[in-house]
Amino acid sequence: RGGYESASKHFNPADVEVDVGGRSFLVTGSNSGIGKATAKEIAKRGGTVHLVCRNKERAQVAQEEIVTETGNQNIFLHIVDISNPKEVWKFAEKFRNEHKLNVLINNAGCMVNNRELTEDGLEKNFATNTLGTYILTTALLPLLEKEADARVITVSSGGMLVQKLNISDLQSENGTFDGTMVYAQNKRQQVVLTEQWAKTHRNIHFSVMHPGWADTPAVRSSMPDFYEKMKNSLRTEAQGADTVVWLAVSAEATKLPSGLFFQDRQPVAVHLPLANTHSPPEDEEKLMEVLEAFSQKFRSSSPG
């Protein structure tokens, strides 16, 4: 929290004092934590918000809360499990036919501490954090391409700084499984995805960010020891969401180049000095090829 408080002294409040009425935002994982805080801030500014959540009951509660607190009726709910690639495809294809989209916020994520497989035989962290993010984004790019000032923001984590991209073991089949490190690897993959998309889709602004360590249900459940030790100094959910909101609504954000990694409204380095986490360009291209192959495999088996 201290980091946020000192950084925020330099924020320009006017950056986010904007009316985004008529613009459409899709936020994944938006029934709690940073996703819900982000959705609420966008709703306050008049945006149309599509909440994409896995748990219907919790999502309906969040939807009602956002409508009540903001007075914005344009809050729509879609129940999708981002770890299920067929479901993501089906949702995206339907969404493309029915809605417009200006800003996609990839916030849904998970940190599963034991190696678990989804019904499709995918390791669960990879299926949610990397493949789900890849499929949803690529499937919605045609919709974003139609709009002026289209943006894609992915919520990553500073944990990725300890990981070098490893394309040889995307499903964590080798060695001892460490959920925290698998999550950090997925978050590194999201940074690479963002950089690659920024190169190929020039009329969409891509960014990826670290929210700082915030007091969210996800941190409490997946990192209980860390939470107990740090709970008094964690950021609030709104502080964690601040840079996401800034990237989603401010005119300042898009003055900076596409493809950057942000913390506290500032672009920051994606590699620590001497950390040896740089990967060769061919590994980054290979990641895109592998994800595209996975993605198409699940697309062809989905109806439509």
PDB file of C-alpha atoms in Angstrom:
ATOM      1  CA  ARG A   1       0.000   0.000   0.000  1.00  0.00           C
ATOM      2  CA  GLY A   2       2.888   2.344   0.760  1.00  0.00           C
ATOM      3  CA  GLY A   3       4.066   2.086  -2.840  1.00  0.00           C
ATOM      4  CA  TYR A   4       0.638   3.085  -4.107  1.00  0.00           C
ATOM      5  CA  GLU A   5       0.341   5.971  -1.650  1.00  0.00           C
ATOM      6  CA  SER A   6       3.674   7.463  -2.671  1.00  0.00           C
ATOM      7  CA  ALA A   7       3.051   6.922  -6.422  1.00  0.00           C
ATOM      8  CA  SER A   8      -0.458   8.379  -6.251  1.00  0.00           C
ATOM      9  CA  LYS A   9       0.898  11.756  -5.114  1.00  0.00           C
ATOM     10  CA  HIS A  10       2.007  12.195  -8.732  1.00  0.00           C
ATOM     11  CA  PHE A  11      -1.249  11.064 -10.356  1.00  0.00           C
ATOM     12  CA  ASN A  12      -3.308  13.583 -12.280  1.00  0.00           C
ATOM     13  CA  PRO A  13      -6.903  13.057 -11.059  1.00  0.00           C
ATOM     14  CA  ALA A  14      -8.207  14.597 -14.299  1.00  0.00           C
ATOM     15  CA  ASP A  15      -6.860  11.584 -16.250  1.00  0.00           C
ATOM     16  CA  VAL A  16      -9.714   9.414 -14.978  1.00  0.00           C
ATOM     17  CA  GLU A  17     -12.390  12.087 -14.568  1.00  0.00           C
ATOM     18  CA  VAL A  18     -13.916  11.158 -17.890  1.00  0.00           C
ATOM     19  CA  ASP A  19     -17.312  10.188 -19.240  1.00  0.00           C
ATOM     20  CA  VAL A  20     -17.149   6.906 -21.151  1.00  0.00           C
ATOM     21  CA  GLY A  21     -20.863   6.756 -21.985  1.00  0.00           C
ATOM     22  CA  GLY A  22     -21.441   4.880 -25.250  1.00  0.00           C
ATOM     23  CA  ARG A  23     -18.240   2.849 -24.877  1.00  0.00           C
ATOM     24  CA  SER A  24     -18.400  -0.862 -24.167  1.00  0.00           C
ATOM     25  CA  PHE A  25     -16.060  -2.684 -21.744  1.00  0.00           C
ATOM     26  CA  LEU A  26     -15.721  -6.409 -21.093  1.00  0.00           C
ATOM     27  CA  VAL A  27     -14.138  -7.402 -17.760  1.00  0.00           C
ATOM     28  CA  THR A  28     -13.364 -11.055 -16.986  1.00  0.00           C
ATOM     29  CA  GLY A  29     -13.337 -12.322 -13.405  1.00  0.00           C
ATOM     30  CA  SER A  30     -15.422  -9.362 -12.326  1.00  0.00           C
ATOM     31  CA  ASN A  31     -17.498 -10.729  -9.452  1.00  0.00           C
ATOM     32  CA  SER A  32     -14.847  -9.877  -6.822  1.00  0.00           C
ATOM     33  CA  GLY A  33     -11.468  -8.321  -6.209  1.00  0.00           C
ATOM     34  CA  ILE A  34      -9.762  -6.133  -8.783  1.00  0.00           C
ATOM     35  CA  GLY A  35     -12.203  -7.148 -11.547  1.00  0.00           C
ATOM     36  CA  LYS A  36     -15.236  -5.976  -9.602  1.00  0.00           C
ATOM     37  CA  ALA A  37     -13.502  -2.765  -8.464  1.00  0.00           C
ATOM     38  CA  THR A  38     -12.598  -2.039 -12.108  1.00  0.00           C
ATOM     39  CA  ALA A  39     -16.129  -2.731 -13.374  1.00  0.00           C
ATOM     40  CA  LYS A  40     -17.587  -0.447 -10.717  1.00  0.00           C
ATOM     41  CA  GLU A  41     -15.257   2.463 -11.603  1.00  0.00           C
ATOM     42  CA  ILE A  42     -16.099   2.129 -15.309  1.00  0.00           C
ATOM     43  CA  ALA A  43     -19.827   1.944 -14.501  1.00  0.00           C
ATOM     44  CA  LYS A  44     -19.537   5.171 -12.459  1.00  0.00           C
ATOM     45  CA  ARG A  45     -18.166   6.852 -15.584  1.00  0.00           C
ATOM     46  CA  GLY A  46     -21.155   5.783 -17.699  1.00  0.00           C
ATOM     47  CA  GLY A  47     -19.586   2.869 -19.596  1.00  0.00           C
ATOM     48  CA  THR A  48     -21.525  -0.196 -20.695  1.00  0.00           C
ATOM     49  CA  VAL A  49     -19.945  -3.069 -18.757  1.00  0.00           C
ATOM     50  CA  HIS A  50     -20.046  -6.765 -19.630  1.00  0.00           C
ATOM     51  CA  LEU A  51     -19.158  -8.884 -16.602  1.00  0.00           C
ATOM     52  CA  VAL A  52     -17.726 -12.272 -17.578  1.00  0.00           C
ATOM     53  CA  CYS A  53     -17.743 -14.581 -14.564  1.00  0.00           C
ATOM     54  CA  ARG A  54     -17.689 -18.280 -13.759  1.00  0.00           C
ATOM     55  CA  ASN A  55     -19.945 -18.368 -10.696  1.00  0.00           C
ATOM     56  CA  LYS A  56     -23.505 -17.313 -11.480  1.00  0.00           C
ATOM     57  CA  GLU A  57     -24.689 -16.613  -7.911  1.00  0.00           C
ATOM     58  CA  ARG A  58     -21.686 -14.469  -6.957  1.00  0.00           C
ATOM     59  CA  ALA A  59     -21.806 -12.699 -10.308  1.00  0.00           C
ATOM     60  CA  GLN A  60     -25.481 -11.749  -9.889  1.00  0.00           C
ATOM     61  CA  VAL A  61     -24.721 -10.276  -6.463  1.00  0.00           C
ATOM     62  CA  ALA A  62     -21.837  -8.252  -7.959  1.00  0.00           C
ATOM     63  CA  GLN A  63     -24.019  -7.085 -10.857  1.00  0.00           C
ATOM     64  CA  GLU A  64     -26.745  -5.860  -8.470  1.00  0.00           C
ATOM     65  CA  GLU A  65     -24.185  -4.127  -6.272  1.00  0.00           C
ATOM     66  CA  ILE A  66     -22.647  -2.296  -9.239  1.00  0.00           C
ATOM     67  CA  VAL A  67     -26.042  -1.196 -10.601  1.00  0.00           C
ATOM     68  CA  THR A  68     -27.183  -0.027  -7.150  1.00  0.00           C
ATOM     69  CA  GLU A  69     -23.995   1.844  -6.276  1.00  0.00           C
ATOM     70  CA  THR A  70     -23.505   3.535  -9.636  1.00  0.00           C
ATOM     71  CA  GLY A  71     -27.056   3.953 -10.939  1.00  0.00           C
ATOM     72  CA  ASN A  72     -25.792   2.565 -14.268  1.00  0.00           C
ATOM     73  CA  GLN A  73     -28.257   0.037 -15.699  1.00  0.00           C
ATOM     74  CA  ASN A  74     -25.993  -1.024 -18.577  1.00  0.00           C
ATOM     75  CA  ILE A  75     -24.284  -3.817 -16.660  1.00  0.00           C
ATOM     76  CA  PHE A  76     -24.604  -7.181 -18.402  1.00  0.00           C
ATOM     77  CA  LEU A  77     -23.691 -10.610 -17.153  1.00  0.00           C
ATOM     78  CA  HIS A  78     -22.205 -13.560 -19.050  1.00  0.00           C
ATOM     79  CA  ILE A  79     -21.415 -16.856 -17.338  1.00  0.00           C
ATOM     80  CA  VAL A  80     -18.240 -18.342 -18.819  1.00  0.00           C
ATOM     81  CA  ASP A  81     -15.499 -20.532 -17.409  1.00  0.00           C
ATOM     82  CA  ILE A  82     -12.303 -19.055 -18.882  1.00  0.00           C
ATOM     83  CA  SER A  83     -10.475 -22.353 -18.208  1.00  0.00           C
ATOM     84  CA  ASN A  84     -12.782 -24.114 -20.685  1.00  0.00           C
ATOM     85  CA  PRO A  85     -11.564 -23.257 -24.209  1.00  0.00           C
ATOM     86  CA  LYS A  86     -14.684 -24.536 -26.009  1.00  0.00           C
ATOM     87  CA  GLU A  87     -16.866 -22.393 -23.750  1.00  0.00           C
ATOM     88  CA  VAL A  88     -14.662 -19.335 -24.362  1.00  0.00           C
ATOM     89  CA  TRP A  89     -14.935 -19.794 -28.134  1.00  0.00           C
ATOM     90  CA  LYS A  90     -18.703 -20.253 -27.977  1.00  0.00           C
ATOM     91  CA  PHE A  91     -19.105 -17.151 -25.828  1.00  0.00           C
ATOM     92  CA  ALA A  92     -16.810 -14.996 -27.999  1.00  0.00           C
ATOM     93  CA  GLU A  93     -18.527 -15.992 -31.243  1.00  0.00           C
ATOM     94  CA  LYS A  94     -21.953 -15.202 -29.802  1.00  0.00           C
ATOM     95  CA  PHE A  95     -20.716 -11.927 -28.256  1.00  0.00           C
ATOM     96  CA  ARG A  96     -19.252 -10.830 -31.597  1.00  0.00           C
ATOM     97  CA  ASN A  97     -22.659 -11.156 -33.243  1.00  0.00           C
ATOM     98  CA  GLU A  98     -24.592  -9.317 -30.554  1.00  0.00           C
ATOM     99  CA  HIS A  99     -22.442  -6.525 -29.124  1.00  0.00           C
ATOM    100  CA  LYS A 100     -19.818  -3.935 -29.842  1.00  0.00           C
ATOM    101  CA  LEU A 101     -16.596  -3.740 -27.835  1.00  0.00           C
ATOM    102  CA  ASN A 102     -14.161  -0.894 -27.204  1.00  0.00           C
ATOM    103  CA  VAL A 103     -12.097  -2.248 -24.315  1.00  0.00           C
ATOM    104  CA  LEU A 104     -11.284  -5.811 -23.252  1.00  0.00           C
ATOM    105  CA  ILE A 105      -9.918  -6.294 -19.728  1.00  0.00           C
ATOM    106  CA  ASN A 106      -8.410  -9.744 -19.155  1.00  0.00           C
ATOM    107  CA  ASN A 107      -8.525  -9.948 -15.379  1.00  0.00           C
ATOM    108  CA  ALA A 108      -9.693 -13.521 -14.665  1.00  0.00           C
ATOM    109  CA  GLY A 109      -6.927 -15.690 -13.291  1.00  0.00           C
ATOM    110  CA  CYS A 110      -6.224 -18.500 -10.895  1.00  0.00           C
ATOM    111  CA  MET A 111      -3.385 -19.847  -8.821  1.00  0.00           C
ATOM    112  CA  VAL A 112      -3.980 -23.517  -8.155  1.00  0.00           C
ATOM    113  CA  ASN A 113      -1.329 -24.849  -5.802  1.00  0.00           C
ATOM    114  CA  ASN A 114      -1.536 -28.520  -6.808  1.00  0.00           C
ATOM    115  CA  ARG A 115      -1.396 -29.784 -10.374  1.00  0.00           C
ATOM    116  CA  GLU A 116      -5.014 -30.140 -11.480  1.00  0.00           C
ATOM    117  CA  LEU A 117      -6.337 -30.924 -14.942  1.00  0.00           C
ATOM    118  CA  THR A 118      -9.475 -29.488 -16.519  1.00  0.00           C
ATOM    119  CA  GLU A 119     -11.997 -31.756 -18.278  1.00  0.00           C
ATOM    120  CA  ASP A 120     -10.008 -31.145 -21.471  1.00  0.00           C
ATOM    121  CA  GLY A 121      -6.837 -32.479 -19.858  1.00  0.00           C
ATOM    122  CA  LEU A 122      -5.224 -29.035 -19.559  1.00  0.00           C
ATOM    123  CA  GLU A 123      -3.280 -27.923 -16.491  1.00  0.00           C
ATOM    124  CA  LYS A 124      -5.669 -25.541 -14.767  1.00  0.00           C
ATOM    125  CA  ASN A 125      -3.451 -22.466 -14.267  1.00  0.00           C
ATOM    126  CA  PHE A 126      -2.288 -22.576 -17.899  1.00  0.00           C
ATOM    127  CA  ALA A 127      -5.859 -23.161 -19.156  1.00  0.00           C
ATOM    128  CA  THR A 128      -7.166 -20.093 -17.313  1.00  0.00           C
ATOM    129  CA  ASN A 129      -4.331 -17.601 -17.243  1.00  0.00           C
ATOM    130  CA  THR A 130      -2.723 -18.207 -20.621  1.00  0.00           C
ATOM    131  CA  LEU A 131      -4.892 -20.192 -23.027  1.00  0.00           C
ATOM    132  CA  GLY A 132      -8.199 -18.654 -21.889  1.00  0.00           C
ATOM    133  CA  THR A 133      -6.725 -15.150 -22.179  1.00  0.00           C
ATOM    134  CA  TYR A 134      -5.286 -15.994 -25.607  1.00  0.00           C
ATOM    135  CA  ILE A 135      -8.535 -17.420 -27.026  1.00  0.00           C
ATOM    136  CA  LEU A 136     -10.808 -14.704 -25.670  1.00  0.00           C
ATOM    137  CA  THR A 137      -8.532 -11.925 -26.933  1.00  0.00           C
ATOM    138  CA  THR A 138      -7.881 -13.343 -30.393  1.00  0.00           C
ATOM    139  CA  ALA A 139     -11.567 -14.212 -30.851  1.00  0.00           C
ATOM    140  CA  LEU A 140     -12.620 -10.650 -29.969  1.00  0.00           C
ATOM    141  CA  LEU A 141      -9.912  -8.833 -31.969  1.00  0.00           C
ATOM    142  CA  PRO A 142     -12.146  -8.565 -35.084  1.00  0.00           C
ATOM    143  CA  LEU A 143     -14.744  -6.751 -32.947  1.00  0.00           C
ATOM    144  CA  LEU A 144     -12.152  -4.414 -31.410  1.00  0.00           C
ATOM    145  CA  GLU A 145     -10.654  -3.684 -34.849  1.00  0.00           C
ATOM    146  CA  LYS A 146     -13.953  -2.026 -35.848  1.00  0.00           C
ATOM    147  CA  GLU A 147     -13.805   0.592 -33.085  1.00  0.00           C
ATOM    148  CA  ALA A 148     -11.907   3.833 -32.608  1.00  0.00           C
ATOM    149  CA  ASP A 149      -9.573   3.873 -29.601  1.00  0.00           C
ATOM    150  CA  ALA A 150      -9.859   0.130 -28.929  1.00  0.00           C
ATOM    151  CA  ARG A 151      -7.828  -1.219 -26.011  1.00  0.00           C
ATOM    152  CA  VAL A 152      -6.849  -4.530 -24.466  1.00  0.00           C
ATOM    153  CA  ILE A 153      -5.561  -4.583 -20.880  1.00  0.00           C
ATOM    154  CA  THR A 154      -4.300  -7.747 -19.209  1.00  0.00           C
ATOM    155  CA  VAL A 155      -3.848  -7.979 -15.447  1.00  0.00           C
ATOM    156  CA  SER A 156      -0.529  -9.730 -14.916  1.00  0.00           C
ATOM    157  CA  SER A 157       1.689  -9.728 -11.830  1.00  0.00           C
ATOM    158  CA  GLY A 158       5.114  -8.558 -10.758  1.00  0.00           C
ATOM    159  CA  GLY A 159       5.684 -12.224  -9.911  1.00  0.00           C
ATOM    160  CA  MET A 160       6.472 -12.715 -13.602  1.00  0.00           C
ATOM    161  CA  LEU A 161       9.785 -10.891 -13.063  1.00  0.00           C
ATOM    162  CA  VAL A 162      11.244 -14.080 -11.529  1.00  0.00           C
ATOM    163  CA  GLN A 163      10.376 -16.189 -14.569  1.00  0.00           C
ATOM    164  CA  LYS A 164      11.965 -16.582 -17.974  1.00  0.00           C
ATOM    165  CA  LEU A 165       9.554 -17.743 -20.687  1.00  0.00           C
ATOM    166  CA  ASN A 166       9.667 -21.542 -20.792  1.00  0.00           C
ATOM    167  CA  ILE A 167       7.906 -22.981 -23.833  1.00  0.00           C
ATOM    168  CA  SER A 168       9.174 -26.523 -23.315  1.00  0.00           C
ATOM    169  CA  ASP A 169       6.792 -27.310 -20.435  1.00  0.00           C
ATOM    170  CA  LEU A 170       3.640 -25.206 -20.805  1.00  0.00           C
ATOM    171  CA  GLN A 171       1.529 -27.678 -18.837  1.00  0.00           C
ATOM    172  CA  SER A 172       3.993 -28.110 -15.948  1.00  0.00           C
ATOM    173  CA  GLU A 173       4.393 -31.843 -16.482  1.00  0.00           C
ATOM    174  CA  ASN A 174       8.075 -32.015 -15.501  1.00  0.00           C
ATOM    175  CA  GLY A 175       9.702 -31.620 -12.104  1.00  0.00           C
ATOM    176  CA  THR A 176       8.055 -30.616  -8.839  1.00  0.00           C
ATOM    177  CA  PHE A 177       4.858 -28.609  -9.253  1.00  0.00           C
ATOM    178  CA  ASP A 178       4.983 -25.191  -7.561  1.00  0.00           C
ATOM    179  CA  GLY A 179       1.710 -23.306  -8.056  1.00  0.00           C
ATOM    180  CA  THR A 180       3.252 -19.913  -7.299  1.00  0.00           C
ATOM    181  CA  MET A 181       5.962 -20.392  -9.920  1.00  0.00           C
ATOM    182  CA  VAL A 182       3.513 -21.809 -12.489  1.00  0.00           C
ATOM    183  CA  TYR A 183       1.339 -18.722 -11.957  1.00  0.00           C
ATOM    184  CA  ALA A 184       4.403 -16.465 -12.360  1.00  0.00           C
ATOM    185  CA  GLN A 185       5.289 -18.297 -15.591  1.00  0.00           C
ATOM    186  CA  ASN A 186       1.727 -17.749 -16.888  1.00  0.00           C
ATOM    187  CA  LYS A 187       2.036 -14.075 -16.013  1.00  0.00           C
ATOM    188  CA  ARG A 188       5.313 -13.883 -17.992  1.00  0.00           C
ATOM    189  CA  GLN A 189       3.442 -15.511 -20.896  1.00  0.00           C
ATOM    190  CA  GLN A 190       0.791 -12.763 -20.691  1.00  0.00           C
ATOM    191  CA  VAL A 191       3.520 -10.107 -20.997  1.00  0.00           C
ATOM    192  CA  VAL A 192       4.875 -11.855 -24.104  1.00  0.00           C
ATOM    193  CA  LEU A 193       1.349 -12.144 -25.583  1.00  0.00           C
ATOM    194  CA  THR A 194       0.793  -8.426 -25.066  1.00  0.00           C
ATOM    195  CA  GLU A 195       4.086  -7.523 -26.760  1.00  0.00           C
ATOM    196  CA  GLN A 196       3.369  -9.844 -29.687  1.00  0.00           C
ATOM    197  CA  TRP A 197      -0.207  -8.587 -30.203  1.00  0.00           C
ATOM    198  CA  ALA A 198       0.999  -4.981 -30.073  1.00  0.00           C
ATOM    199  CA  LYS A 199       3.295  -5.712 -33.031  1.00  0.00           C
ATOM    200  CA  THR A 200       0.611  -7.284 -35.199  1.00  0.00           C
ATOM    201  CA  HIS A 201      -2.506  -5.223 -34.361  1.00  0.00           C
ATOM    202  CA  ARG A 202      -1.396  -1.632 -34.732  1.00  0.00           C
ATOM    203  CA  ASN A 203      -4.785   0.036 -34.362  1.00  0.00           C
ATOM    204  CA  ILE A 204      -5.525  -1.484 -30.931  1.00  0.00           C
ATOM    205  CA  HIS A 205      -3.673  -0.290 -27.816  1.00  0.00           C
ATOM    206  CA  PHE A 206      -2.387  -3.240 -25.743  1.00  0.00           C
ATOM    207  CA  SER A 207      -1.065  -3.027 -22.205  1.00  0.00           C
ATOM    208  CA  VAL A 208      -0.326  -5.381 -19.337  1.00  0.00           C
ATOM    209  CA  MET A 209      -0.013  -4.387 -15.697  1.00  0.00           C
ATOM    210  CA  HIS A 210       0.935  -5.346 -12.150  1.00  0.00           C
ATOM    211  CA  PRO A 211      -1.768  -4.273  -9.678  1.00  0.00           C
ATOM    212  CA  GLY A 212       0.564  -4.422  -6.689  1.00  0.00           C
ATOM    213  CA  TRP A 213      -0.295  -6.827  -3.882  1.00  0.00           C
ATOM    214  CA  ALA A 214      -3.911  -6.157  -2.994  1.00  0.00           C
ATOM    215  CA  ASP A 215      -6.236  -7.570  -0.354  1.00  0.00           C
ATOM    216  CA  THR A 216      -8.452  -9.663  -2.648  1.00  0.00           C
ATOM    217  CA  PRO A 217     -10.287 -12.974  -2.136  1.00  0.00           C
ATOM    218  CA  ALA A 218      -7.845 -14.562  -4.612  1.00  0.00           C
ATOM    219  CA  VAL A 219      -4.782 -13.550  -2.582  1.00  0.00           C
ATOM    220  CA  ARG A 220      -6.455 -14.717   0.642  1.00  0.00           C
ATOM    221  CA  SER A 221      -7.329 -18.156  -0.730  1.00  0.00           C
ATOM    222  CA  SER A 222      -4.310 -18.946  -2.905  1.00  0.00           C
ATOM    223  CA  MET A 223      -1.560 -17.389  -0.761  1.00  0.00           C
ATOM    224  CA  PRO A 224      -2.819 -17.714   2.836  1.00  0.00           C
ATOM    225  CA  ASP A 225       0.647 -17.509   4.477  1.00  0.00           C
ATOM    226  CA  PHE A 226       1.612 -14.451   2.461  1.00  0.00           C
ATOM    227  CA  TYR A 227      -1.773 -12.898   3.271  1.00  0.00           C
ATOM    228  CA  GLU A 228      -1.423 -13.455   7.041  1.00  0.00           C
ATOM    229  CA  LYS A 229       2.038 -11.902   7.067  1.00  0.00           C
ATOM    230  CA  MET A 230       1.201  -8.954   4.818  1.00  0.00           C
ATOM    231  CA  LYS A 231      -2.512  -8.235   5.388  1.00  0.00           C
ATOM    232  CA  ASN A 232      -1.948  -4.921   7.148  1.00  0.00           C
ATOM    233  CA  SER A 233       0.156  -3.507   4.327  1.00  0.00           C
ATOM    234  CA  LEU A 234      -1.757  -4.804   1.284  1.00  0.00           C
ATOM    235  CA  ARG A 235      -3.472  -2.409  -1.108  1.00  0.00           C
ATOM    236  CA  THR A 236      -7.241  -2.108  -1.199  1.00  0.00           C
ATOM    237  CA  GLU A 237      -9.047  -3.617  -4.193  1.00  0.00           C
ATOM    238  CA  ALA A 238      -9.668  -0.099  -5.551  1.00  0.00           C
ATOM    239  CA  GLN A 239      -5.955   0.746  -5.306  1.00  0.00           C
ATOM    240  CA  GLY A 240      -5.131  -2.512  -7.105  1.00  0.00           C
ATOM    241  CA  ALA A 241      -7.625  -1.611  -9.828  1.00  0.00           C
ATOM    242  CA  ASP A 242      -6.472   2.008 -10.239  1.00  0.00           C
ATOM    243  CA  THR A 243      -4.003   1.404 -13.076  1.00  0.00           C
ATOM    244  CA  VAL A 244      -6.453  -0.895 -14.885  1.00  0.00           C
ATOM    245  CA  VAL A 245      -9.058   1.875 -14.817  1.00  0.00           C
ATOM    246  CA  TRP A 246      -6.463   4.453 -15.921  1.00  0.00           C
ATOM    247  CA  LEU A 247      -5.394   2.229 -18.834  1.00  0.00           C
ATOM    248  CA  ALA A 248      -9.045   1.619 -19.779  1.00  0.00           C
ATOM    249  CA  VAL A 249     -10.433   5.162 -19.713  1.00  0.00           C
ATOM    250  CA  SER A 250      -7.720   7.831 -19.796  1.00  0.00           C
ATOM    251  CA  ALA A 251      -6.502   9.598 -22.923  1.00  0.00           C
ATOM    252  CA  GLU A 252      -3.010   9.701 -21.374  1.00  0.00           C
ATOM    253  CA  ALA A 253      -2.578   5.916 -21.454  1.00  0.00           C
ATOM    254  CA  THR A 254      -2.797   5.657 -25.225  1.00  0.00           C
ATOM    255  CA  LYS A 255      -0.220   8.407 -25.750  1.00  0.00           C
ATOM    256  CA  LEU A 256       2.315   5.803 -24.624  1.00  0.00           C
ATOM    257  CA  PRO A 257       3.380   3.007 -26.991  1.00  0.00           C
ATOM    258  CA  SER A 258       1.305  -0.169 -27.220  1.00  0.00           C
ATOM    259  CA  GLY A 259       2.648  -3.333 -25.590  1.00  0.00           C
ATOM    260  CA  LEU A 260       4.093  -1.917 -22.353  1.00  0.00           C
ATOM    261  CA  PHE A 261       3.974  -3.260 -18.773  1.00  0.00           C
ATOM    262  CA  PHE A 262       2.581  -0.818 -16.175  1.00  0.00           C
ATOM    263  CA  GLN A 263       2.597  -0.323 -12.448  1.00  0.00           C
ATOM    264  CA  ASP A 264       0.993   2.693 -10.759  1.00  0.00           C
ATOM    265  CA  ARG A 265       0.190   4.404 -14.075  1.00  0.00           C
ATOM    266  CA  GLN A 266       3.827   4.208 -15.224  1.00  0.00           C
ATOM    267  CA  PRO A 267       5.473   1.878 -17.729  1.00  0.00           C
ATOM    268  CA  VAL A 268       8.074  -0.262 -15.935  1.00  0.00           C
ATOM    269  CA  ALA A 269      10.725  -2.743 -17.072  1.00  0.00           C
ATOM    270  CA  VAL A 270       9.650  -6.320 -17.829  1.00  0.00           C
ATOM    271  CA  HIS A 271      13.040  -7.720 -16.783  1.00  0.00           C
ATOM    272  CA  LEU A 272      15.014  -7.107 -13.606  1.00  0.00           C
ATOM    273  CA  PRO A 273      18.693  -6.216 -14.069  1.00  0.00           C
ATOM    274  CA  LEU A 274      20.893  -9.345 -14.131  1.00  0.00           C
ATOM    275  CA  ALA A 275      17.861 -11.633 -13.799  1.00  0.00           C
ATOM    276  CA  ASN A 276      18.547 -13.410 -17.094  1.00  0.00           C
ATOM    277  CA  THR A 277      14.846 -13.607 -17.986  1.00  0.00           C
ATOM    278  CA  HIS A 278      15.145 -12.396 -21.606  1.00  0.00           C
ATOM    279  CA  SER A 279      14.057 -15.031 -24.116  1.00  0.00           C
ATOM    280  CA  PRO A 280      15.006 -15.327 -27.793  1.00  0.00           C
ATOM    281  CA  PRO A 281      12.427 -13.945 -30.282  1.00  0.00           C
ATOM    282  CA  GLU A 282      11.917 -17.432 -31.726  1.00  0.00           C
ATOM    283  CA  ASP A 283      10.674 -18.673 -28.314  1.00  0.00           C
ATOM    284  CA  GLU A 284       8.152 -15.839 -28.188  1.00  0.00           C
ATOM    285  CA  GLU A 285       6.954 -16.617 -31.720  1.00  0.00           C
ATOM    286  CA  LYS A 286       6.779 -20.308 -30.818  1.00  0.00           C
ATOM    287  CA  LEU A 287       4.529 -19.507 -27.833  1.00  0.00           C
ATOM    288  CA  MET A 288       2.098 -17.771 -30.211  1.00  0.00           C
ATOM    289  CA  GLU A 289       2.166 -20.728 -32.621  1.00  0.00           C
ATOM    290  CA  VAL A 290       1.537 -23.283 -29.881  1.00  0.00           C
ATOM    291  CA  LEU A 291      -1.345 -21.264 -28.397  1.00  0.00           C
ATOM    292  CA  GLU A 292      -2.872 -20.764 -31.841  1.00  0.00           C
ATOM    293  CA  ALA A 293      -2.716 -24.524 -32.486  1.00  0.00           C
ATOM    294  CA  PHE A 294      -4.356 -25.255 -29.102  1.00  0.00           C
ATOM    295  CA  SER A 295      -6.932 -22.579 -29.745  1.00  0.00           C
ATOM    296  CA  GLN A 296      -7.930 -23.961 -33.173  1.00  0.00           C
ATOM    297  CA  LYS A 297      -8.116 -27.485 -31.828  1.00  0.00           C
ATOM    298  CA  PHE A 298     -10.823 -26.416 -29.394  1.00  0.00           C
ATOM    299  CA  ARG A 299     -12.523 -24.141 -31.861  1.00  0.00           C
ATOM    300  CA  SER A 300     -13.107 -26.841 -34.432  1.00  0.00           C
ATOM    301  CA  SER A 301     -14.868 -29.006 -31.877  1.00  0.00           C
ATOM    302  CA  SER A 302     -17.225 -26.208 -30.798  1.00  0.00           C
ATOM    303  CA  PRO A 303     -20.540 -25.711 -32.591  1.00  0.00           C
ATOM    304  CA  GLY A 304     -20.819 -22.668 -34.848  1.00  0.00           C
TER     305      GLY A 304
END
